[in-house]
Amino acid sequence: MELKSITMEWTGESLKLIDQRKLPLEEEYVECKTYLEVAEAIRKMIVRGAPAIGATAGFGYVLGAMEFHGKSRDFNDFVGWMKKVKKTLEETRPTAVNLFWALDRMENRLMECGKMDGILEKLEEEAVKIAVEDIETNKNIGKHGSQLVKDGDTILTHCNTGSLATVDYGTALGVIRTAFEQGKKLRVFVDETRPYLQGARLTTWELLKYGIKDTYLISDNMAGWMMKKGEIDLVIVGADRVVANGDVANKIGTYSLAVLANKHGIPFYVALPTSTIDLSIPNGDGIPIEERSHDEVTHCGGRRIAPQGVKVRNPAFDVTDHELITAIITEKGVIYPPYEENLKKIMKR
Ligand code: MRU
């Protein structure tokens, strides 16, 4: 069983990931042959973006299962080993719920199977299914979301939510891409997204590849001024976790954009697969926010830009209050407030 996209390739024996740390200057792939290598790839952000992390972890789980092969034929021993594999993969990044969603799905498949016979095939089938479904899901997000985009609109986006952040096609970027493919003339403003520069390095690279020539890179602190000048018609971002009341965790800087959009009366949309919805957490206060290495802030492009000894904070995500969100775009349709009620309804569908 094989799967190939720009972000990842499953060969049946290993997972090849495009090294997102090196884009856009170098297009190199890293091959992971063990579950520990997959965990390391997620931790080091060789692969990143909520749905991409989920799909990658699914393949990491399969590699973990393959590594057990020949050690024992006892199903309980295997379950014990797989618990360790799952925990290791779960401990890579805390905020994007897709990671936990995909691993729970893999574990459910394992328990359903209940015996060693054919287990590797079943797990591989499930991981490929997660990846294939992700592409279809993103295309449906694009279909629903593109109805909110008019010909001639200028859209602001943040971070990277495209093919690279998913298995393929993208969520928020998928919406932009669909609207463009429908023939709408668009201008796209891309926040550079300090400190990791996903916008500058990855989103602009993707948009230019799709042929959206009216792509403008701006530094994060320019967005408010552009809004004030009336240059932005709508904002579309992705999400790492949406909780029961509709609060949204996404890349640091998303909250500031939502406040600015609200102040200027600009629609603020969040696009995501329903696998990003976590109804077990009542509101944004309960979302674990990853703090990353201080080097990401003190350095830029591999060079130190701040004095030695300065204290640093580096939360990788923030939480946007549901009141600031105009609508949530999913593969099952567009949800409007009241989110508490409408998220529950869409999860039941
Ligand atoms: O730290 P990252 O690059 O993994 O963060 C990615 C984001 O915040 C994206 O906006 C989010 O995962 C949605 S991707 C479709």
PDB file of N, CA and C in Angstrom, residues 279 332 341-349:
ATOM      1  N   LEU A 279     -14.453  18.403  21.575  1.00  0.00           N
ATOM      2  CA  LEU A 279     -15.562  18.814  22.438  1.00  0.00           C
ATOM      3  C   LEU A 279     -15.327  18.434  23.902  1.00  0.00           C
ATOM      4  N   LYS A 332     -17.946  19.519   6.478  1.00  0.00           N
ATOM      5  CA  LYS A 332     -19.379  19.203   6.508  1.00  0.00           C
ATOM      6  C   LYS A 332     -20.242  20.440   6.285  1.00  0.00           C
ATOM      7  N   GLU A 341     -23.680  25.110  20.403  1.00  0.00           N
ATOM      8  CA  GLU A 341     -24.782  24.294  19.894  1.00  0.00           C
ATOM      9  C   GLU A 341     -24.429  23.720  18.499  1.00  0.00           C
ATOM     10  N   ASN A 342     -23.918  24.570  17.643  1.00  0.00           N
ATOM     11  CA  ASN A 342     -23.719  24.159  16.247  1.00  0.00           C
ATOM     12  C   ASN A 342     -22.519  23.231  16.049  1.00  0.00           C
ATOM     13  N   LEU A 343     -21.520  23.330  16.929  1.00  0.00           N
ATOM     14  CA  LEU A 343     -20.393  22.383  16.840  1.00  0.00           C
ATOM     15  C   LEU A 343     -20.871  20.987  17.217  1.00  0.00           C
ATOM     16  N   LYS A 344     -21.710  20.929  18.252  1.00  0.00           N
ATOM     17  CA  LYS A 344     -22.254  19.623  18.683  1.00  0.00           C
ATOM     18  C   LYS A 344     -23.047  18.996  17.543  1.00  0.00           C
ATOM     19  N   LYS A 345     -23.862  19.836  16.898  1.00  0.00           N
ATOM     20  CA  LYS A 345     -24.722  19.329  15.809  1.00  0.00           C
ATOM     21  C   LYS A 345     -23.868  18.781  14.675  1.00  0.00           C
ATOM     22  N   ILE A 346     -22.836  19.516  14.299  1.00  0.00           N
ATOM     23  CA  ILE A 346     -22.031  19.077  13.143  1.00  0.00           C
ATOM     24  C   ILE A 346     -21.221  17.815  13.476  1.00  0.00           C
ATOM     25  N   MET A 347     -20.838  17.650  14.744  1.00  0.00           N
ATOM     26  CA  MET A 347     -20.086  16.451  15.127  1.00  0.00           C
ATOM     27  C   MET A 347     -20.991  15.217  15.113  1.00  0.00           C
ATOM     28  N   LYS A 348     -22.293  15.430  15.282  1.00  0.00           N
ATOM     29  CA  LYS A 348     -23.231  14.282  15.266  1.00  0.00           C
ATOM     30  C   LYS A 348     -23.517  13.829  13.838  1.00  0.00           C
ATOM     31  N   ARG A 349     -23.348  14.748  12.865  1.00  0.00           N
ATOM     32  CA  ARG A 349     -23.695  14.442  11.466  1.00  0.00           C
ATOM     33  C   ARG A 349     -22.777  13.382  10.879  1.00  0.00           C
TER      34      ARG A 349
END
